[in-house]
PDB file of C-alpha atoms in Angstrom:
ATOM      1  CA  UNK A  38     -17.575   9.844  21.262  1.00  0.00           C
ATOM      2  CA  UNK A  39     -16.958  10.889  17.832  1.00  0.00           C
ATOM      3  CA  UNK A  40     -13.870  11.065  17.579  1.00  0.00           C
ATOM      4  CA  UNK A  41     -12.880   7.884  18.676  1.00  0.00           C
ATOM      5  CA  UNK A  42     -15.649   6.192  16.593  1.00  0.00           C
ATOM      6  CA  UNK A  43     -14.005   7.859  13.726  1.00  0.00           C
ATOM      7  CA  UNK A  44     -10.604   7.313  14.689  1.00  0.00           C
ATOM      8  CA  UNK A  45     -11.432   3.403  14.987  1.00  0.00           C
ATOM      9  CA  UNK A  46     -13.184   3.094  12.261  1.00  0.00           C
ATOM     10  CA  UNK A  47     -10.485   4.397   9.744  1.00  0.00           C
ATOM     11  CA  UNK A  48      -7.822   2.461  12.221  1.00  0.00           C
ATOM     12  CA  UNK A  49      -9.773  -0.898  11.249  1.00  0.00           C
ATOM     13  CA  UNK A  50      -9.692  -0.220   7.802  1.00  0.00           C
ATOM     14  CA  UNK A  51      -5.745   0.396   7.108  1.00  0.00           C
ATOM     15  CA  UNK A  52      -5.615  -2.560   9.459  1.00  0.00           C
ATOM     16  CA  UNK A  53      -7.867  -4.716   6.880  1.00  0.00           C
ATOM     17  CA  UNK A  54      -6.122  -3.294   3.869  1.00  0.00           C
ATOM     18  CA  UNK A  55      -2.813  -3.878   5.130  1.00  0.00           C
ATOM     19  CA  UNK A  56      -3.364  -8.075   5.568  1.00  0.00           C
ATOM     20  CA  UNK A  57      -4.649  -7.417   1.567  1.00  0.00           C
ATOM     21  CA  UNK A  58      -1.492  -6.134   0.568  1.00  0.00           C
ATOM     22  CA  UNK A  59       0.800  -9.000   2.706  1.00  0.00           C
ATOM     23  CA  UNK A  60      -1.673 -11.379   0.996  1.00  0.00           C
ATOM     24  CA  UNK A  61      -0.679 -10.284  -2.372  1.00  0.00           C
ATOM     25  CA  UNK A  62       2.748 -11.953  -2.123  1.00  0.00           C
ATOM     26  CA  UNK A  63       1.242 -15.164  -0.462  1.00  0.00           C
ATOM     27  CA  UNK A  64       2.174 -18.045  -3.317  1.00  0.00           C
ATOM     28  CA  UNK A  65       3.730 -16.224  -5.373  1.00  0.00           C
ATOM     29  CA  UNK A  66       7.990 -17.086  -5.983  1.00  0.00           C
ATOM     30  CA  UNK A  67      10.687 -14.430  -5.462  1.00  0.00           C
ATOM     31  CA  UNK A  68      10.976 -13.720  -9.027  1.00  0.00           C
ATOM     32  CA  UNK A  69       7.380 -12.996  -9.427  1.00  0.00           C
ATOM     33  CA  UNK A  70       7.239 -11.079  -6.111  1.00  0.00           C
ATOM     34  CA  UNK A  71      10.185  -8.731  -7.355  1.00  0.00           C
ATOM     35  CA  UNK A  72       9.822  -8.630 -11.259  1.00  0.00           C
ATOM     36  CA  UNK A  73       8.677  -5.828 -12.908  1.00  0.00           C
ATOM     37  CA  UNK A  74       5.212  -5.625 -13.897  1.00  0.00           C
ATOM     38  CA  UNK A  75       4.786  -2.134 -15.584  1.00  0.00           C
ATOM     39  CA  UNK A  76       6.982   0.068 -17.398  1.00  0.00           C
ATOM     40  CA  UNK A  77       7.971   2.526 -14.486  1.00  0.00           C
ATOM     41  CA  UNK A  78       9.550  -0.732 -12.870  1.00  0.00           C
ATOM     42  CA  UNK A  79       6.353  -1.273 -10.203  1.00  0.00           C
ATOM     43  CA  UNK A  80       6.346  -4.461  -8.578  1.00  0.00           C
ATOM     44  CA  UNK A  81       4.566  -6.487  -5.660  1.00  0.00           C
ATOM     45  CA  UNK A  82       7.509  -6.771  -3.155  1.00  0.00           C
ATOM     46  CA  UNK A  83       8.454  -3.250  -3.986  1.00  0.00           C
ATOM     47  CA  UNK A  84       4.859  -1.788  -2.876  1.00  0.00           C
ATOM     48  CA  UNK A  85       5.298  -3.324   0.371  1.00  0.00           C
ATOM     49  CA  UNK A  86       8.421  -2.014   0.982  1.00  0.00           C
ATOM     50  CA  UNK A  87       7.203   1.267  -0.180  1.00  0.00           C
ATOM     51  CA  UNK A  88       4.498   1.737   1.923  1.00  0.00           C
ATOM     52  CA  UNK A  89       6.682   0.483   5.373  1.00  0.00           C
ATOM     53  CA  UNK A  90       9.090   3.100   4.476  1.00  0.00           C
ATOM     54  CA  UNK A  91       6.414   5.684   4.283  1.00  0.00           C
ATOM     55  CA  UNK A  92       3.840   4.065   7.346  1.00  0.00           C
ATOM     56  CA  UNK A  93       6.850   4.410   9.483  1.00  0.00           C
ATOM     57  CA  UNK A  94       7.731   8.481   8.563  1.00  0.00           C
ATOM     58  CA  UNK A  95       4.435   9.517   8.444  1.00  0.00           C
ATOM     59  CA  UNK A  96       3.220   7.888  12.492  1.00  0.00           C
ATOM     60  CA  UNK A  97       6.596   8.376  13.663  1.00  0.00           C
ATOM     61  CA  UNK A  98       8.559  11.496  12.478  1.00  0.00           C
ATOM     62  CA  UNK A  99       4.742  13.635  11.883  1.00  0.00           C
ATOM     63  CA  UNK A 100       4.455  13.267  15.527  1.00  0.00           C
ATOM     64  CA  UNK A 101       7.761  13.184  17.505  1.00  0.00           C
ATOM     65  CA  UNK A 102       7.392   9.535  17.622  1.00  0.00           C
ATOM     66  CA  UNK A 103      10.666   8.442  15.771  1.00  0.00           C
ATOM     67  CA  UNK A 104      10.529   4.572  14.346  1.00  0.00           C
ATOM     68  CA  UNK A 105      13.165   2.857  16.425  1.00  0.00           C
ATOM     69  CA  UNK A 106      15.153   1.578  12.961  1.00  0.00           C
ATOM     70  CA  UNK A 107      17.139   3.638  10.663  1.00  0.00           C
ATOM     71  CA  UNK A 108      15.177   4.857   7.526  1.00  0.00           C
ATOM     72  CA  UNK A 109      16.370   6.212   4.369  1.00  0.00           C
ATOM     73  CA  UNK A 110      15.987  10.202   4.557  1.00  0.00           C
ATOM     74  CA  UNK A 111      12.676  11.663   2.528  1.00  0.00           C
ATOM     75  CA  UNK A 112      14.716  14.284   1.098  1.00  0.00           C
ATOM     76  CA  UNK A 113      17.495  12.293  -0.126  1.00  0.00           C
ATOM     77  CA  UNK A 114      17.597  12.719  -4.273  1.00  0.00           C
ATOM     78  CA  UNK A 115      20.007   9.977  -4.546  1.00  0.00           C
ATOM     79  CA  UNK A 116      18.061   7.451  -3.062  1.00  0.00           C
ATOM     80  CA  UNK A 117      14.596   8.343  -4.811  1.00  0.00           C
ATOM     81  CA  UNK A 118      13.180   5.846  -6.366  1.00  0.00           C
ATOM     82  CA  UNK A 119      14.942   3.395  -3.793  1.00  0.00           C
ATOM     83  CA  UNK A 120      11.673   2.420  -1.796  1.00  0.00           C
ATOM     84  CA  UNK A 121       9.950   0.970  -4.994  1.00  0.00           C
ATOM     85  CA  UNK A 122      11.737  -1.990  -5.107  1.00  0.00           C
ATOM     86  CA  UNK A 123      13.814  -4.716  -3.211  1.00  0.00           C
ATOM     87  CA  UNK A 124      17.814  -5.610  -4.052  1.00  0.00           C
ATOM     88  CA  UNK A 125      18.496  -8.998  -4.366  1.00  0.00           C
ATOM     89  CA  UNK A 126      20.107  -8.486  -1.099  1.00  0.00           C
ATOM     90  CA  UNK A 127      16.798  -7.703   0.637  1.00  0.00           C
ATOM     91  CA  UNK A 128      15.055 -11.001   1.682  1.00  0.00           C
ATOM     92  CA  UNK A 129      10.851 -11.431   1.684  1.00  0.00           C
ATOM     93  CA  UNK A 130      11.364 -11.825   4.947  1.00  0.00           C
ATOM     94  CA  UNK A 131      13.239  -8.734   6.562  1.00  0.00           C
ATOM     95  CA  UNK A 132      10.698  -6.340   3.988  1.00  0.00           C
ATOM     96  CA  UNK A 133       7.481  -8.476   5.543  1.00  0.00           C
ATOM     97  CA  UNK A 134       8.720  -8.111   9.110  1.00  0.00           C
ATOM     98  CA  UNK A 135       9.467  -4.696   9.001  1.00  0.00           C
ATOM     99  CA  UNK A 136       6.319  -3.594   7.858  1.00  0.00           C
ATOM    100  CA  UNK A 137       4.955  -5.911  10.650  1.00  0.00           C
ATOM    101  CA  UNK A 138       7.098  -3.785  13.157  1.00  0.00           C
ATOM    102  CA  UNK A 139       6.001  -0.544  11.377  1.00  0.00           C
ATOM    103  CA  UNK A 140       2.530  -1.385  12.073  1.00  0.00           C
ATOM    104  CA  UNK A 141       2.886  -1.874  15.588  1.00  0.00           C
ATOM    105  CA  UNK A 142       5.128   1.374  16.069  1.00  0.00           C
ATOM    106  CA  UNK A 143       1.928   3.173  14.118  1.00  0.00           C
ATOM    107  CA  UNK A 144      -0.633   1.246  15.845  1.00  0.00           C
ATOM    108  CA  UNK A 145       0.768   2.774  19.346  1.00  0.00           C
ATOM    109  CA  UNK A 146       0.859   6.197  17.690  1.00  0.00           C
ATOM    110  CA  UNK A 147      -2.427   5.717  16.702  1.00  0.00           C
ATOM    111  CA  UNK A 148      -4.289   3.909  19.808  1.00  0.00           C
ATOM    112  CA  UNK A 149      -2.035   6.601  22.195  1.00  0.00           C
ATOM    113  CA  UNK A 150      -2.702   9.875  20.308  1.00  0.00           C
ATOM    114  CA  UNK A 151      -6.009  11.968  20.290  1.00  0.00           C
ATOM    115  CA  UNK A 152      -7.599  11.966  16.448  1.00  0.00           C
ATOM    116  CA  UNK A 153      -7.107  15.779  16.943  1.00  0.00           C
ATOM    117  CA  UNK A 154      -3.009  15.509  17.928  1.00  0.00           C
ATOM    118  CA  UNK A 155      -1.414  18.204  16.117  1.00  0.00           C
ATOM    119  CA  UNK A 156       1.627  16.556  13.804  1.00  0.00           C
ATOM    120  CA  UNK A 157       4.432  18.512  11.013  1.00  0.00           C
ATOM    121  CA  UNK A 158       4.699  16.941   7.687  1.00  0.00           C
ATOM    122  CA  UNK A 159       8.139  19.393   6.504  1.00  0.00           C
ATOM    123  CA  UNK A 160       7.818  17.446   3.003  1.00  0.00           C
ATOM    124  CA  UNK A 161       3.818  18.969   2.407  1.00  0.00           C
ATOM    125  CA  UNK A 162       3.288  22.437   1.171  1.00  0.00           C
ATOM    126  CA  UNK A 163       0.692  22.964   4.341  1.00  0.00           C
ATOM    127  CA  UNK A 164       2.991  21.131   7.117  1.00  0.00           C
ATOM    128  CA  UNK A 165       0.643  21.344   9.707  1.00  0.00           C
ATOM    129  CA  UNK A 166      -1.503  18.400  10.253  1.00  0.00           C
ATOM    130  CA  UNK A 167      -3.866  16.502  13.135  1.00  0.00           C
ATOM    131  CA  UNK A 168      -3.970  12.631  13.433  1.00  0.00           C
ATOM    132  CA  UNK A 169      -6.721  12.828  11.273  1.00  0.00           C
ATOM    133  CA  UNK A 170      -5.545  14.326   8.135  1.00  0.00           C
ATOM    134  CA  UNK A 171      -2.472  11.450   8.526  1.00  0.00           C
ATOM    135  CA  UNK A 172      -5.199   8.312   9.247  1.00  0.00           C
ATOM    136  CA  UNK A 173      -6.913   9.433   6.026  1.00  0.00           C
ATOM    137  CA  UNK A 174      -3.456  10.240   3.827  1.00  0.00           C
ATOM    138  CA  UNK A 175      -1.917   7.055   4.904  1.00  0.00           C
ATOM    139  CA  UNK A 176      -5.051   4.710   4.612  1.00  0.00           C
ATOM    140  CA  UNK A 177      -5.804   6.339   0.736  1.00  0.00           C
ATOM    141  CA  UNK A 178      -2.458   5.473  -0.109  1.00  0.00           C
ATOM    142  CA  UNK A 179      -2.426   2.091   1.251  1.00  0.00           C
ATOM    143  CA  UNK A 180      -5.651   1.397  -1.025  1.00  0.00           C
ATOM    144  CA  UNK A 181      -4.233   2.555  -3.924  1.00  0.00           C
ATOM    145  CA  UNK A 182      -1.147   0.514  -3.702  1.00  0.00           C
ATOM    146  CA  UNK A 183      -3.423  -2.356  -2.348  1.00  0.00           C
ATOM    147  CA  UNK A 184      -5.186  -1.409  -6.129  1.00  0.00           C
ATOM    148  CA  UNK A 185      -1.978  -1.631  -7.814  1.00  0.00           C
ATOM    149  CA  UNK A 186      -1.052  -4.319  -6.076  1.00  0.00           C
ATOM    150  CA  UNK A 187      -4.143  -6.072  -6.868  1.00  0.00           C
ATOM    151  CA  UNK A 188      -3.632  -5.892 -10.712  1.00  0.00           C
ATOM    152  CA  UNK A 189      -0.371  -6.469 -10.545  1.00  0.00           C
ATOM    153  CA  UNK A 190      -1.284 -10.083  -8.820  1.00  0.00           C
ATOM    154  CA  UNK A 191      -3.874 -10.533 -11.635  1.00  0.00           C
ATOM    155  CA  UNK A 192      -1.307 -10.240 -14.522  1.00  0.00           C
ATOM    156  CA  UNK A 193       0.522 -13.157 -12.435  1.00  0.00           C
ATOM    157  CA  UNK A 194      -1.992 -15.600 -11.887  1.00  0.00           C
ATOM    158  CA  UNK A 195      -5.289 -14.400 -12.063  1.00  0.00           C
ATOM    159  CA  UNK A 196      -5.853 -14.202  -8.420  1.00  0.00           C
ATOM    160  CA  UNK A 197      -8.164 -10.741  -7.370  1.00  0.00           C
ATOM    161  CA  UNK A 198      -9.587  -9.628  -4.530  1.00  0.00           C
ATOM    162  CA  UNK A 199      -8.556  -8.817  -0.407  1.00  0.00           C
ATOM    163  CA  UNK A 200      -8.511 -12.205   0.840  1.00  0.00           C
ATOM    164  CA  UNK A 201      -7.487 -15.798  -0.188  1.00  0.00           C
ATOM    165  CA  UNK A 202     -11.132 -16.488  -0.389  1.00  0.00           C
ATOM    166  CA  UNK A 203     -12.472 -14.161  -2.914  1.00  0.00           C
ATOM    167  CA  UNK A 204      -8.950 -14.846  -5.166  1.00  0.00           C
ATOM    168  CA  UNK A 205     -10.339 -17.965  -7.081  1.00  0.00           C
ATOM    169  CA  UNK A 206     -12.281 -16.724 -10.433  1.00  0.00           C
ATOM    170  CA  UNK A 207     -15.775 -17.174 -10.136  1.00  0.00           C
ATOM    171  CA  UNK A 208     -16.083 -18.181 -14.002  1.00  0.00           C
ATOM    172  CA  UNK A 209     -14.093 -20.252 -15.751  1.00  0.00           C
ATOM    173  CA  UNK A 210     -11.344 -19.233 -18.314  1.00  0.00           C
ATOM    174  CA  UNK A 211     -13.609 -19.470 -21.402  1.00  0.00           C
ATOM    175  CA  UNK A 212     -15.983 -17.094 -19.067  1.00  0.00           C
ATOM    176  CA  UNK A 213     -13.211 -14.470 -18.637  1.00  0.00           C
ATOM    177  CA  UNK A 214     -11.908 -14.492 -22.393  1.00  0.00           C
ATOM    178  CA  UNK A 215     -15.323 -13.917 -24.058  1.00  0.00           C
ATOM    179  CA  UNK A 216     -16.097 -10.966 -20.865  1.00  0.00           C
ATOM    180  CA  UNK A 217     -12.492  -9.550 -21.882  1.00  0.00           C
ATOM    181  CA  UNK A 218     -13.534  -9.732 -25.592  1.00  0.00           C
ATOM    182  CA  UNK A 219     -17.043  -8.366 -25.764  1.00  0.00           C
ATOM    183  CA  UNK A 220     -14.591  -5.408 -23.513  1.00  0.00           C
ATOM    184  CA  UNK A 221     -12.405  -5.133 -26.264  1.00  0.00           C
ATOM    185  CA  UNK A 222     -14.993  -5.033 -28.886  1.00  0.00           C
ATOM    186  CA  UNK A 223     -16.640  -1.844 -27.092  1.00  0.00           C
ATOM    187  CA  UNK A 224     -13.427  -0.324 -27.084  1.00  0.00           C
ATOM    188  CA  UNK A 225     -13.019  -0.575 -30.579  1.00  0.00           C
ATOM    189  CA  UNK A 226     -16.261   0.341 -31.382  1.00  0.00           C
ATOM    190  CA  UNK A 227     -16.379   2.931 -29.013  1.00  0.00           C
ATOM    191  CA  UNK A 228     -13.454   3.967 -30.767  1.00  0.00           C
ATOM    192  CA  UNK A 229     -14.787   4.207 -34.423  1.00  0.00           C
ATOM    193  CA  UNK A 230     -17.809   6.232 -33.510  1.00  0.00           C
ATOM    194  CA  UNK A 231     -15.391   8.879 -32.424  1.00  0.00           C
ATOM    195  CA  UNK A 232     -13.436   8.945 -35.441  1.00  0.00           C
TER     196      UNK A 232
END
């Protein structure tokens, strides 16, 4: 009983924080969607992408349970890097719908499989894994990029939060630029005491 408490309960979650991450791009224009927003190049589309690439490897090659579609090899140096962002020949679309088809491929890995199915990660340093260990790995990593993801949307238009509902500010902008200076006036004072 357990186990499959556990195992839904961290299923429901990357199912939650998934939606957050397809709601990111909701409203926003192609340019915005694709642009880069830091200096490494890291950009809304790009994390989506990203994280198909990897859902699909991780509950379909881990445990014998290929994704149907061709993926870019892990171990490929040429193409590093090449899951971070989407060519101007990729369209919203075909990225979005992929990681649509990803997450039913996973979800069947997931709702099939015991949470104690033995799975080989060849790219890890201890390749051995159970359902488990993968559930956790991929639902961390989908909240972090649902983090990055989250700022990145900020920078755009202000919009925070999982859901269209919580993305309107709750203050005004007046509100937000004295919060973000009495921030910046710690920091600088924070900063003089330790000079």
């Amino acid at each position: 009983m357990t186990d499959d408490f556990v195992k839904d309960y961290l299923h429901n979650d990357l199912r939650e924080i998934r939606k957050a991450i397809l709601w990111k791009l909701e409203g926003l224009g192609e340019y915005d969607i694709r642009r880069p927003l830091t200096a490494t190049g890291t950009n809304l589309l790009g994390l989506v992408k990203h994280l198909s690439l990897w859902e699909a490897r991780y509950f379909g090659e881990v445990f014998d349970r290929p994704f149907p579609e061709a993926l870019p090899r892990w171990d490929d140096a040429a193409e590093r890097g090449a899951d971070m962002w989407a060519t101007e020949h990729e369209t919203r679309e075909e990225i979005i719908d992929r990681y649509r088809r990803v997450w039913e491929h996973s979800d069947a890995t997931i709702t099939t499989l015991p949470i104690d199915s033995p799975g080989h990660v060849p790219w890890w340093p201890r390749p051995h894994v159970k359902l488990f260990n993968i559930l956790v790995h991929v639902l961390t990593e989908t909240s972090r990029h649902a983090g990055h993801a989250d700022i990145l949307r900020e920078q755009l238009d202000n919009s925070t939060g999982t859901a269209a509902q919580y993305a309107t500010p709750q203050h005004d902008p007046a509100f937000w630029e004295a919060h973000r200076a009495n921030v910046e006036r710690a920091a600088k004072a924070a900063n003089e005491k330790d000079q």
